[in-house]
Coordinates of C-alpha atoms in Angstrom, one line a residue:
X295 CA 153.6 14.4 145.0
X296 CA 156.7 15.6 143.1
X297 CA 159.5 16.4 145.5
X298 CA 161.4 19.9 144.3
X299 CA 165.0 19.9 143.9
X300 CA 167.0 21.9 146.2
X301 CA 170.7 23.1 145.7
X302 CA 171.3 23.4 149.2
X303 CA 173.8 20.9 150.9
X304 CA 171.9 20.9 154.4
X305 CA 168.4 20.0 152.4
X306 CA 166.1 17.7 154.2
X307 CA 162.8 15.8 153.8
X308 CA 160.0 16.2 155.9
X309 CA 156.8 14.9 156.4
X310 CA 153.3 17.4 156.6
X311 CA 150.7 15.4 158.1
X312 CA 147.1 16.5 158.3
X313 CA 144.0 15.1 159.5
X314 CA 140.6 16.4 158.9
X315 CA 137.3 14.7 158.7
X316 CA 135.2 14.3 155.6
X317 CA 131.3 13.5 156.8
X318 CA 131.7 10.3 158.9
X319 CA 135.0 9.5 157.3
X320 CA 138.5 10.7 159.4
X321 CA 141.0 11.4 156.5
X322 CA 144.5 11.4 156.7
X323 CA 146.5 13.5 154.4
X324 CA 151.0 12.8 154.1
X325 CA 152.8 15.0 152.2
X326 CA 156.9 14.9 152.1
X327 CA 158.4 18.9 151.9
X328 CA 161.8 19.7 150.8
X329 CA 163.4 21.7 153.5
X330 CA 164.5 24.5 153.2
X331 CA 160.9 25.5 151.5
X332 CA 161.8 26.7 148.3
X333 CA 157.9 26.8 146.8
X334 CA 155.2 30.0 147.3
X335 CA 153.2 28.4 150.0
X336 CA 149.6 29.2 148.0
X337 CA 150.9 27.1 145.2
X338 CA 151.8 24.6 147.1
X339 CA 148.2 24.8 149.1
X340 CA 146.7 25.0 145.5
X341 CA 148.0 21.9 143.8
X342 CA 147.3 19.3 147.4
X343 CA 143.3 20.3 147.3
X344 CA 143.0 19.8 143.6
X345 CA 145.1 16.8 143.4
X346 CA 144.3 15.2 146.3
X347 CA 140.6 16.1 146.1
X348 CA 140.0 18.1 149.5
X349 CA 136.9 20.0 150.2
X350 CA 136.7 23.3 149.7
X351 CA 135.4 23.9 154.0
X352 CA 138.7 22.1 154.7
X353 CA 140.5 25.0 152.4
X354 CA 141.4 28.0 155.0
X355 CA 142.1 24.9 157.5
X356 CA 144.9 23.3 155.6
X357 CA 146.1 26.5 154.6
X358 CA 146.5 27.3 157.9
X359 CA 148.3 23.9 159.3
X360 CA 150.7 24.0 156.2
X361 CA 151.7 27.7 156.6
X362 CA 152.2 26.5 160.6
X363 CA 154.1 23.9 159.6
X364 CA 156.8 25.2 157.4
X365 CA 157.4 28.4 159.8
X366 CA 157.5 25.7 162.7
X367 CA 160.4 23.7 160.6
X368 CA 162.3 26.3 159.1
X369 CA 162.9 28.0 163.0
X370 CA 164.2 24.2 163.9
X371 CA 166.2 24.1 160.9
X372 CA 167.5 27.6 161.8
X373 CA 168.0 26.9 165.3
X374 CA 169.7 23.5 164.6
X375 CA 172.3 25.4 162.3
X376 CA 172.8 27.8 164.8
X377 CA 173.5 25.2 167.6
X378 CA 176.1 23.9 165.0
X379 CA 178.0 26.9 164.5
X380 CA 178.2 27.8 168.2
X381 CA 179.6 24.4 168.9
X382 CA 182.1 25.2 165.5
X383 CA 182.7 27.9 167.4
X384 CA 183.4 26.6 171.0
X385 CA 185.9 23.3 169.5
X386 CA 188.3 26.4 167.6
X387 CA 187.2 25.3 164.3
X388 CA 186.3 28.9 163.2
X389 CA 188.9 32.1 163.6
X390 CA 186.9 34.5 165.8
X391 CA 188.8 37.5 165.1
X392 CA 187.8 36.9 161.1
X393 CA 184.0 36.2 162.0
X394 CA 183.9 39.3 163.7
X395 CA 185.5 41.2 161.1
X396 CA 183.0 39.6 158.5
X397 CA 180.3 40.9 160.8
X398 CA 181.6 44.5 160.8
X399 CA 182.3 44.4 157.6
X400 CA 178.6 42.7 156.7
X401 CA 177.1 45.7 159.1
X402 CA 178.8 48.7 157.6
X403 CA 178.0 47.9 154.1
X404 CA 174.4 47.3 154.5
X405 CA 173.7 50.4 156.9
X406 CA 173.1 54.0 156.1
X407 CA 174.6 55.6 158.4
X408 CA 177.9 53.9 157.7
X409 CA 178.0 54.4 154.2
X410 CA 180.7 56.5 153.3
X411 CA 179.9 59.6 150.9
X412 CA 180.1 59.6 147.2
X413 CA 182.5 60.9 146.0
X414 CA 182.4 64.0 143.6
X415 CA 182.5 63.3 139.9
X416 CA 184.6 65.5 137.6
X417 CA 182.3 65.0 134.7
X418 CA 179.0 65.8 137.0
X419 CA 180.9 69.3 138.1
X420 CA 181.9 70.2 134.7
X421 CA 178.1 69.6 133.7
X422 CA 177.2 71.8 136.5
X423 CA 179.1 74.6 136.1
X424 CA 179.3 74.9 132.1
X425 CA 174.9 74.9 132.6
X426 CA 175.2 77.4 134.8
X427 CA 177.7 79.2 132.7
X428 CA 175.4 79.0 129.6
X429 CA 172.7 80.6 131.5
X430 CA 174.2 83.7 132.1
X431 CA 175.8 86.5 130.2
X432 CA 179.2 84.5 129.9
X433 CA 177.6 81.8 126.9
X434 CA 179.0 84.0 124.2
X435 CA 182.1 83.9 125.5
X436 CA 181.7 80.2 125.8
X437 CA 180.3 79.9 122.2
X438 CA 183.6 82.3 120.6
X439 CA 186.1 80.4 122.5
X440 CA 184.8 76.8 121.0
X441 CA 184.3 78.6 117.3
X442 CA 188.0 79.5 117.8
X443 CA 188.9 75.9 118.5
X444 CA 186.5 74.2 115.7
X445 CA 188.8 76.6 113.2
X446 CA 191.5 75.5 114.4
X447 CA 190.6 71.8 114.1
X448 CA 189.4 72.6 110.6
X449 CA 192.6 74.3 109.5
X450 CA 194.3 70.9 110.7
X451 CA 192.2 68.7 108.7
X452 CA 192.3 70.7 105.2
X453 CA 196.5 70.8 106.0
X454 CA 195.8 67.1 106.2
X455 CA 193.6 66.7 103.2
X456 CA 195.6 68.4 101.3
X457 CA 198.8 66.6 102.3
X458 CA 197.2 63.4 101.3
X459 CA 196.0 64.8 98.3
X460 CA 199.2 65.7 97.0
X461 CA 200.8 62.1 97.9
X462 CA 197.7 60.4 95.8
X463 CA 198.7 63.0 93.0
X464 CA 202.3 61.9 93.1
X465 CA 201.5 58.2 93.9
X466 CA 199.1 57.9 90.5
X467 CA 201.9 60.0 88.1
X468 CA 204.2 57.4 89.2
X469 CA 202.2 54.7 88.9
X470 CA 201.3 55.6 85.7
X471 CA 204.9 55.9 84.4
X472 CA 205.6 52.1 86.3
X473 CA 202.1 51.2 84.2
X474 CA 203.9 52.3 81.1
X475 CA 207.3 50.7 81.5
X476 CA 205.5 47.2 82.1
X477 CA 206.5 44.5 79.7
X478 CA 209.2 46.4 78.8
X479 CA 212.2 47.0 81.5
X480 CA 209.2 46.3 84.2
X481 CA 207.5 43.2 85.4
X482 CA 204.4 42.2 87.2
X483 CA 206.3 42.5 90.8
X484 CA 207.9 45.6 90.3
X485 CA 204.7 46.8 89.8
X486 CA 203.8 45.0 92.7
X487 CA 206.2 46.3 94.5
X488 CA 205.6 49.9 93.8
X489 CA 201.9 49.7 94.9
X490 CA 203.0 48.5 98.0
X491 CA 205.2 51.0 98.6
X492 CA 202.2 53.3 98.0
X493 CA 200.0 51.6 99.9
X494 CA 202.7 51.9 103.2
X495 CA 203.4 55.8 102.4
X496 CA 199.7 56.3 103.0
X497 CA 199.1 54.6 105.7
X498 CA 202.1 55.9 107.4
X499 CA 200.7 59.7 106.2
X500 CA 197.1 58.9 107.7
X501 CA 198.3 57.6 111.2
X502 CA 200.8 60.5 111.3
X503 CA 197.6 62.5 111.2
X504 CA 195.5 60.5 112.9
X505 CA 197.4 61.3 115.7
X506 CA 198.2 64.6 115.7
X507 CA 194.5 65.0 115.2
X508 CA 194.0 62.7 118.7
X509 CA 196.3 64.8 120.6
X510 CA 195.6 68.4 119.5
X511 CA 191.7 67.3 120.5
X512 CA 192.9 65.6 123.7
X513 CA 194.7 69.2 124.4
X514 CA 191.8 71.0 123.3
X515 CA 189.7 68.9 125.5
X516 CA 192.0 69.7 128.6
X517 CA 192.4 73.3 128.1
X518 CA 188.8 73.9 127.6
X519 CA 187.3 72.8 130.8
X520 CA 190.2 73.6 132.9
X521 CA 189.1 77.7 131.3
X522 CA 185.5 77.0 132.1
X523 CA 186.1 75.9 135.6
X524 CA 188.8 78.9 136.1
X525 CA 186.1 81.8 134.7
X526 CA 183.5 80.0 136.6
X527 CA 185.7 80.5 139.6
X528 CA 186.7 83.7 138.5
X529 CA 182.8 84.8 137.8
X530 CA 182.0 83.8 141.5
X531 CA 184.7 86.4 142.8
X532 CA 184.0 89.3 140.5
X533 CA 180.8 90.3 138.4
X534 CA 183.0 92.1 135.9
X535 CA 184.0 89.7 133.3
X536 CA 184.0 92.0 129.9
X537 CA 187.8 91.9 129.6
X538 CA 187.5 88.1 129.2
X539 CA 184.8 88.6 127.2
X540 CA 186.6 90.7 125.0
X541 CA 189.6 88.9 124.9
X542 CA 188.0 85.6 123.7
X543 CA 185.9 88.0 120.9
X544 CA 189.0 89.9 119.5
X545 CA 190.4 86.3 119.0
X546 CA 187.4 84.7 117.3
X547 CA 187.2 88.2 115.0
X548 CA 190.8 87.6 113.8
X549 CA 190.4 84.1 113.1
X550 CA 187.2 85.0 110.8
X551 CA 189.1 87.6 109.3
X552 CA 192.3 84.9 108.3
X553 CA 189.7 82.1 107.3
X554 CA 187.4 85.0 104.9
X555 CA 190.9 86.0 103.1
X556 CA 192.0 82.6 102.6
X557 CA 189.2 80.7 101.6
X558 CA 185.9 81.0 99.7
X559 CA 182.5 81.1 101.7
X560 CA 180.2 78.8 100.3
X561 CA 176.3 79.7 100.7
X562 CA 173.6 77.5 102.3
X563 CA 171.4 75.8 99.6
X564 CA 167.7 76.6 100.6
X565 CA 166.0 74.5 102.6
X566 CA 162.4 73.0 101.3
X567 CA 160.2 72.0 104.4
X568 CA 156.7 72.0 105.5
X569 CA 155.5 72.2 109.0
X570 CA 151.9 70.8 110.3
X571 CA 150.3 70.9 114.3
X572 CA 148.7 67.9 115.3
X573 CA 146.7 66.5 118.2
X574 CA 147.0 62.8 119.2
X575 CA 145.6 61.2 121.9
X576 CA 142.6 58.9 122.9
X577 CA 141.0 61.1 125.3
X578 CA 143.5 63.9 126.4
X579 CA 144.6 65.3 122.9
X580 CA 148.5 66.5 123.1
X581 CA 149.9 69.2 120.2
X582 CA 152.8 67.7 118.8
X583 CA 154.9 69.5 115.4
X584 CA 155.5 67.6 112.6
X585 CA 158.1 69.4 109.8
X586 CA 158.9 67.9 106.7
X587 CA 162.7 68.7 105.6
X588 CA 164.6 68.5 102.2
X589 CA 167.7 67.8 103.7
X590 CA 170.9 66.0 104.1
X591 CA 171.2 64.3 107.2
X592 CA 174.8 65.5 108.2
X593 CA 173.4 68.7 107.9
X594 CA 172.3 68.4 111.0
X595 CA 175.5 67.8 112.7
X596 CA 177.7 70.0 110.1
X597 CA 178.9 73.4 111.9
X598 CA 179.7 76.0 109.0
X599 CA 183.4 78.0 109.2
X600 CA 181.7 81.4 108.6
X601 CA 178.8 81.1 111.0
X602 CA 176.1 83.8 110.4
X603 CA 174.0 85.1 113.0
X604 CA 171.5 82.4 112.4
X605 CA 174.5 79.9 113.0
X606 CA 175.3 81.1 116.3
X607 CA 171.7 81.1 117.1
X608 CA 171.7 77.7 116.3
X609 CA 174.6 76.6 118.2
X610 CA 173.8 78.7 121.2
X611 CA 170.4 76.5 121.3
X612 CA 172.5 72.5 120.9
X613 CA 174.1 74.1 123.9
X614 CA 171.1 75.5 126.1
X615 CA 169.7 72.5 126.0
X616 CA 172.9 70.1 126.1
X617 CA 171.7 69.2 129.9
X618 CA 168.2 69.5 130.2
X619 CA 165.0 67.8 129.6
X620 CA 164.4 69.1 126.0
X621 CA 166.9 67.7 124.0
X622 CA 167.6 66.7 120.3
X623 CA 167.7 63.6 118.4
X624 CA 168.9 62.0 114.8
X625 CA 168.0 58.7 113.5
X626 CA 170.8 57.5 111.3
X627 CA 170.6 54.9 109.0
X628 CA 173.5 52.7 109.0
X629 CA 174.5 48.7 108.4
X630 CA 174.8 45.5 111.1
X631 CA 178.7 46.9 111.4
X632 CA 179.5 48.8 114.4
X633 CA 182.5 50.5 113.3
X634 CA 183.0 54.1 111.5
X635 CA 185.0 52.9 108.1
X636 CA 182.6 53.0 105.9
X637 CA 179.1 54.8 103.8
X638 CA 177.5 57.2 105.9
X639 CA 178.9 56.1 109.1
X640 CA 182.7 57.4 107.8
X641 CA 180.9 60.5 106.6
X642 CA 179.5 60.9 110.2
X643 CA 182.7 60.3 111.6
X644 CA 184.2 63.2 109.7
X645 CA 181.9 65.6 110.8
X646 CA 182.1 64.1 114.5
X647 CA 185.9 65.2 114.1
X648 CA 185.7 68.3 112.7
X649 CA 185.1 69.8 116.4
X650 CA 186.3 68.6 119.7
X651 CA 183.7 67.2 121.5
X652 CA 184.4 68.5 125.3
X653 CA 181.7 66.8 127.6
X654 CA 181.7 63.0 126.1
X655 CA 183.8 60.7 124.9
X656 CA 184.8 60.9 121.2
X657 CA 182.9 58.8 118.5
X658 CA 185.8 55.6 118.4
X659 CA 185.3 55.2 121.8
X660 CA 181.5 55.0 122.2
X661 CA 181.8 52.5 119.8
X662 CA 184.4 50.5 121.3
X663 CA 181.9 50.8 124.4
X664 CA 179.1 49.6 122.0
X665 CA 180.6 46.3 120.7
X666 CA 181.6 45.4 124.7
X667 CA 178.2 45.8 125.6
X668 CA 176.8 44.2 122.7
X669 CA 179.4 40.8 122.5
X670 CA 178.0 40.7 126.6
X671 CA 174.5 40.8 125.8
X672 CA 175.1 38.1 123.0
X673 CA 176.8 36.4 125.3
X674 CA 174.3 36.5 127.6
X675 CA 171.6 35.3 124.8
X676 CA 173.3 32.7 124.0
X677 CA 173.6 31.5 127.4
X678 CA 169.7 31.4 128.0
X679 CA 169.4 29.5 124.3
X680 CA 171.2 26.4 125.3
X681 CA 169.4 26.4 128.9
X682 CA 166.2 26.7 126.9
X683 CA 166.6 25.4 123.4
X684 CA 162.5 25.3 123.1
X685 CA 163.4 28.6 122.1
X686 CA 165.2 28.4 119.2
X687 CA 162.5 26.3 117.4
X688 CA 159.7 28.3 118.0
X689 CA 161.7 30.7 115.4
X690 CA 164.5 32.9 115.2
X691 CA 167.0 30.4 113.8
X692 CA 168.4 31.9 111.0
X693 CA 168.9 35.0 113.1
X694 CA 170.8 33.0 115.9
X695 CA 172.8 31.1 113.4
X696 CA 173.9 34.7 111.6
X697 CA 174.6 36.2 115.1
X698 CA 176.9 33.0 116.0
X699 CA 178.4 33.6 113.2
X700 CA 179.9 37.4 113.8
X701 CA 178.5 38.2 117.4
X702 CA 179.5 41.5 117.0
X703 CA 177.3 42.4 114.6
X704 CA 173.7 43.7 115.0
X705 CA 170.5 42.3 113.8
X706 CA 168.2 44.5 111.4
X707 CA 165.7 46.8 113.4
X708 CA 168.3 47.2 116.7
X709 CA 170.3 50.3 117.1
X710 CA 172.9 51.7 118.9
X711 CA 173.1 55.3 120.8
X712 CA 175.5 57.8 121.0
X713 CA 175.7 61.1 122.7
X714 CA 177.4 64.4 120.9
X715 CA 178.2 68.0 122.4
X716 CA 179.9 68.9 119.3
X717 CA 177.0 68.9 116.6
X718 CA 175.1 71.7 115.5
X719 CA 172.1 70.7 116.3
X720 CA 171.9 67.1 117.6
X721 CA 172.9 65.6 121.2
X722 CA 171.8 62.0 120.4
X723 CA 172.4 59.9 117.5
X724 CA 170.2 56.7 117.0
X725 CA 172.4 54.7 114.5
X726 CA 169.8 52.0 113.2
X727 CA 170.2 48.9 111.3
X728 CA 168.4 48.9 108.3
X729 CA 169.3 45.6 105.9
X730 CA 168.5 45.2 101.7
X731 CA 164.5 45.0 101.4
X732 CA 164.4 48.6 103.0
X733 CA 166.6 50.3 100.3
X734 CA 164.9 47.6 97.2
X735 CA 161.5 48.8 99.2
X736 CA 160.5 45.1 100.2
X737 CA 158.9 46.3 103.2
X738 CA 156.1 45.7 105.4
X739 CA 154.1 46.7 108.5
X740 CA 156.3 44.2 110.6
X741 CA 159.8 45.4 109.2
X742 CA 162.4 44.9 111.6
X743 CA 162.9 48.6 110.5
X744 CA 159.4 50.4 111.5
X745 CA 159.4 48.0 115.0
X746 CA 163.2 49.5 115.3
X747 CA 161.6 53.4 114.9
X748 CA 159.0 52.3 117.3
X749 CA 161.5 51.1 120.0
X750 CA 163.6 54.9 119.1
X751 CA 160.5 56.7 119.6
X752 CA 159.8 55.0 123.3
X753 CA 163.7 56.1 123.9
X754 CA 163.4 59.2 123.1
X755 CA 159.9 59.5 125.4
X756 CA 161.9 58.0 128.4
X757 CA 165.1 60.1 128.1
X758 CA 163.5 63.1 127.6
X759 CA 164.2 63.5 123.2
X760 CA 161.7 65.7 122.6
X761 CA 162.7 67.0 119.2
X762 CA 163.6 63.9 116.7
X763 CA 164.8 63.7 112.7
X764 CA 163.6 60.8 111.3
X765 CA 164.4 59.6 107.2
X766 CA 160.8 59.3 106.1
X767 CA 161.7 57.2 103.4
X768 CA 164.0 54.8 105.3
X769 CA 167.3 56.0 103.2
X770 CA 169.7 58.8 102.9
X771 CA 169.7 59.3 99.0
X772 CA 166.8 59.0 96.2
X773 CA 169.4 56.4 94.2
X774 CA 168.5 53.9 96.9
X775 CA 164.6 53.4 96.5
X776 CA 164.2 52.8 92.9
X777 CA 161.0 52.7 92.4
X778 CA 159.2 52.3 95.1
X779 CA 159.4 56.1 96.4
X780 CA 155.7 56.9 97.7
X781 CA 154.8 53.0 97.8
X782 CA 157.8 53.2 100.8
X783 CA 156.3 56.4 102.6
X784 CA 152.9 54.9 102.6
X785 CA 154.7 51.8 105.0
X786 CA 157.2 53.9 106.6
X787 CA 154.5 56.4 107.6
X788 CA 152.8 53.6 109.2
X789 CA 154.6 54.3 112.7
X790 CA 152.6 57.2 113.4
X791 CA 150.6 54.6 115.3
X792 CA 153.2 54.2 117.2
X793 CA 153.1 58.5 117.8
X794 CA 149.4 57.9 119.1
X795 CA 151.0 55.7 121.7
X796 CA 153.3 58.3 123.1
X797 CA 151.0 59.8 125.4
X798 CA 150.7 56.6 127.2
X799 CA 154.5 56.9 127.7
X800 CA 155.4 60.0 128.6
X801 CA 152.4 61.1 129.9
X802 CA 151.4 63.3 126.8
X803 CA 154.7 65.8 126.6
X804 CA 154.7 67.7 123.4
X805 CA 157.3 66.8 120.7
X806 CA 158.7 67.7 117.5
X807 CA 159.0 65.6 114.7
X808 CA 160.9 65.9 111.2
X809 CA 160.2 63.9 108.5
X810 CA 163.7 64.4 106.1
X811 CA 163.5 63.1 102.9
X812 CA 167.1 63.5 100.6
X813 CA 168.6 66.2 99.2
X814 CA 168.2 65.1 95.7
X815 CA 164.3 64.4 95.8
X816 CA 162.4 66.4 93.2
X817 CA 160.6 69.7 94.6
X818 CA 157.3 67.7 92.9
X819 CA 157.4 64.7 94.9
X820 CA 158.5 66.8 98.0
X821 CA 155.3 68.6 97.3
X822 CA 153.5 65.1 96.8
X823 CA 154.7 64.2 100.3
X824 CA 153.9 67.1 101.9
X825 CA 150.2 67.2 100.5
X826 CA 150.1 63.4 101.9
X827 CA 150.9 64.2 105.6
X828 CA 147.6 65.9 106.6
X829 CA 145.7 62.9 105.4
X830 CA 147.7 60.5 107.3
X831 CA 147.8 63.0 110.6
X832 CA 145.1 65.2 112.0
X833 CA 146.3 68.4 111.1
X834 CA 145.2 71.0 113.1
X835 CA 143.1 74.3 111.3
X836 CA 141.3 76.9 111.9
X837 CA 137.4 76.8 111.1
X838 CA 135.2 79.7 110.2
X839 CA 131.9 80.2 110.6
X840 CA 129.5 82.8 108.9
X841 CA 125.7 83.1 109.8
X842 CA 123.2 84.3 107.3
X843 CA 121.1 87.2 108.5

């Protein structure tokens, strides 16, 4: 028999004989163990009758001596180490004083009654007392006083847009006049030289801004949940709370009244959707509310300067439900970069600026938190690849190779998660990877890009996402899909068999679902689209009967 390996220094070999009888014959069976046992003992029992050939009567026999065996070892083994330490013990070769503190120590940490209490998060308390303070008649005071500092914030970044507007301005008449002198009084490196100097100008401009953006935010951040704790405190001593409440108000209305005069309101395109009710579900059928959107993604996140009623409504809703079991999530389409520099991900960014976000940690550093995590996990990967390189041959190798190439990027089909208090109406972002054949419509059932939306789906049934916006046709803008267009929605729509399997996830929990197709798509083919979805779902409708007399 094989003999297992054992990493233990103190490992011996011992020998497991058996005797039994076999009709007339007496049989004899030798077996050498590795001690200490390291193998399940009914494996072990398994593999000596069908090697060895033992009759099945003899079975619950062996079974029995073996198991007797090994306990009967093990104790010596134990005992003998035991006997060895105590004499370790008795000659001075161990401290006492540090044995017995390794004891205590050993005890404390693994006992109950010992362990010392957790300590009180900041972030936890905050959660708890802004939930309880959006629950009660103080929320529009919570809702004026972050309008007032999302104006603010706003006012900053058109003072900065501006700025760097006027510096391009300058930057391009002067480059233009350097353009004109060149061959003349002006050579290639003064040119050169001047768009250098250009380039340093703006940078130093967007840094200085960067900054001040940073730290106004940080202060907002501070001052903001220092005021909640303080009115909840204040709250708890006195039911009368309408001067705050009218303080915070009268400061919102004069900040609407300075951004009306000095800028333009622009109105709200209309919105085209659809909305269906369907039942899925093997046996126990679960109503679920599917709503097709003509949208742009960011409008999701956008919160508007001149918020009408419907605007409050909206944000008063993001924050109901910012800690509870109903909350709202966005799939965004991005490439295998995690950073925010570029496409829809800078546009994102922009909007994640626009308004301090005062319960998580702003965008830059999620993501920082993102590539840690993810250069550990390829790490990790990589690891178990070169213990088990079987793996790599059975497929994948193209995908390893790519990944050892920039291990911080992320394959098509995986995405990244982060969480928002300051959109309008999203808490979690699912920032997916989608690669070329999705936007040239090369796509298939098995797309790392539908099995991606499956494993978002599952997310959102295990952390409780029970409203999610998902780009039907797999892209942000109509220039993208060519001419593919419904060939794409009939794959992409293929993950509503992943919808049916919901209910074994979640235990059937109803759900919202929004199908958004771009902003430029033609009010025919939204049509087209909408007509589509009740064949693909069961829609659910009302039937009426009439009887003949």
């Amino acid at each position: 028999m094989k003999k297992s390996k054992c990493k233990t220094s103190s490992s011996s070999e011992k020998e497991f004989v058996f005797e039994f009888k076999a009709g007339k014959h007496n049989c004899v069976l030798k077996v050498p163990l590795q001690f200490p046992a390291q193998e399940n003992i009914n494996d072990l029992h398994g593999r000596l009758m069908l090697l060895h050939k033992i009759p099945c009567y003899i079975e619950n026999e062996l079974k029995s001596a073996l198991s007797d065996f090994i306990d009967r070892e093990t104790t010596l083994d134990y005992d003998r180490e035991a006997e060895q330490a105590l004499q370790r013990l008795t000659m001075g070769d161990v401290d006492v004083n540090q044995l017995t503190d390794a004891w205590a120590r050993s005890y404390v940490e693994t006992t109950l009654e010992h362990a010392r209490p957790e300590e009180p998060s900041w972030d936890e308390d905050f959660a708890d007392v802004y939930h309880e303070l959006i629950h009660s008649p103080a929320s529009d005071t919570l809702l004026n006083l972050e309008h007032n500092y999302f104006v603010s914030i706003s006012e900053l970044i058109s003072e900065r847009d501006m700025e760097i507007k006027k510096l391009q301005e300058r930057q391009t008449s002067e480059m233009d006049k350097v353009m004109h002198e060149l061959g003349n009084t002006l050579s290639d490196q003064d040119v050169n030289a001047v768009a250098s100097q250009h380039f340093d100008a703006q940078q130093v401009l967007e840094n200085k801004w960067a900054s001040e953006l940073k730290q106004v935010t940080e202060i907002q951040k501070q001052e903001y949940q220092e005021w909640v704790v303080k009115l909840h405190q204040d709250l708890q001593k006195s039911t009368n709370s309408s001067k705050i409440n009218e303080e915070i108000m009268v400061q919102s209305g004069q900040l609407s009244e300075l951004t009306d005069s000095g800028s333009r309101v622009f109105e709200e395109q209309p919105l085209l959707e659809e909305s269906f009710t369907i039942h899925l579900g093997a046996q126990l059928k679960t109503m679920h509310n599917l709503r097709l959107v003509r949208a742009d993604v960011l409008d999701f996140c956008k919160h508007r300067r001149h918020g009408s009623s419907g605007t409050k409504l909206r944000r008063l809703q993001t924050a109901l439900s910012l800690y509870s079991s109903s909350l709202c999530g966005l799939v965004l389409l991005v490439d295998n970069r995690v950073n925010s520099y570029s496409g829809i991900k800078r546009d994102f960014a922009t909007v994640a600026k626009e308004c301090t976000d005062f319960h998580f940690l702003c965008l830059e550093e999620q993501l920082e938190e993102v590539q840690q995590v993810l250069l550990y996990a390829r790490a990790q990967r990589s690891s178990k690849h070169k213990e088990q390189p079987e793996i790599s041959r059975n497929g994948g190798d193209d995908k390893s190779k790519a990944l050892e190439r920039n291990p911080s990027n992320i394959s098509p089909g995986e995405f990244y998660v982060s969480r928002h208090s300051n959109l309008s109406e999203v808490h979690v972002v699912f920032h997916l990877c989608v690669d070329d054949n999705v936007r040239s419509g090369n796509i298939t059932a098995r797309d790392p890009a539908i099995m991606g939306l499956r494993n978002i789906l599952k997310v959102c049934c295990t952390h409780d996402v029970t409203t999610i916006t998902v780009p039907l046709l797999l892209v942000h803008d109509m220039s993208e899909v060519r001419t593919r267009a419904l060939l794409g929605f009939k794959e992409s729509v293929l993950f509503p068999g992943f919808m049916m399997e919901m209910a074994s996830w979640d235990g059937g929990i109803s759900r919202t679902v929004q199908f958004l197709v771009p902003k430029s798509i033609s009010e025919e083919m939204f049509y087209q689209l909408s007509n589509m979805l009740p064949q693909i779902f069961r829609v659910s409708s009302t039937l009426t009967l009439t009887s003949k007399h």
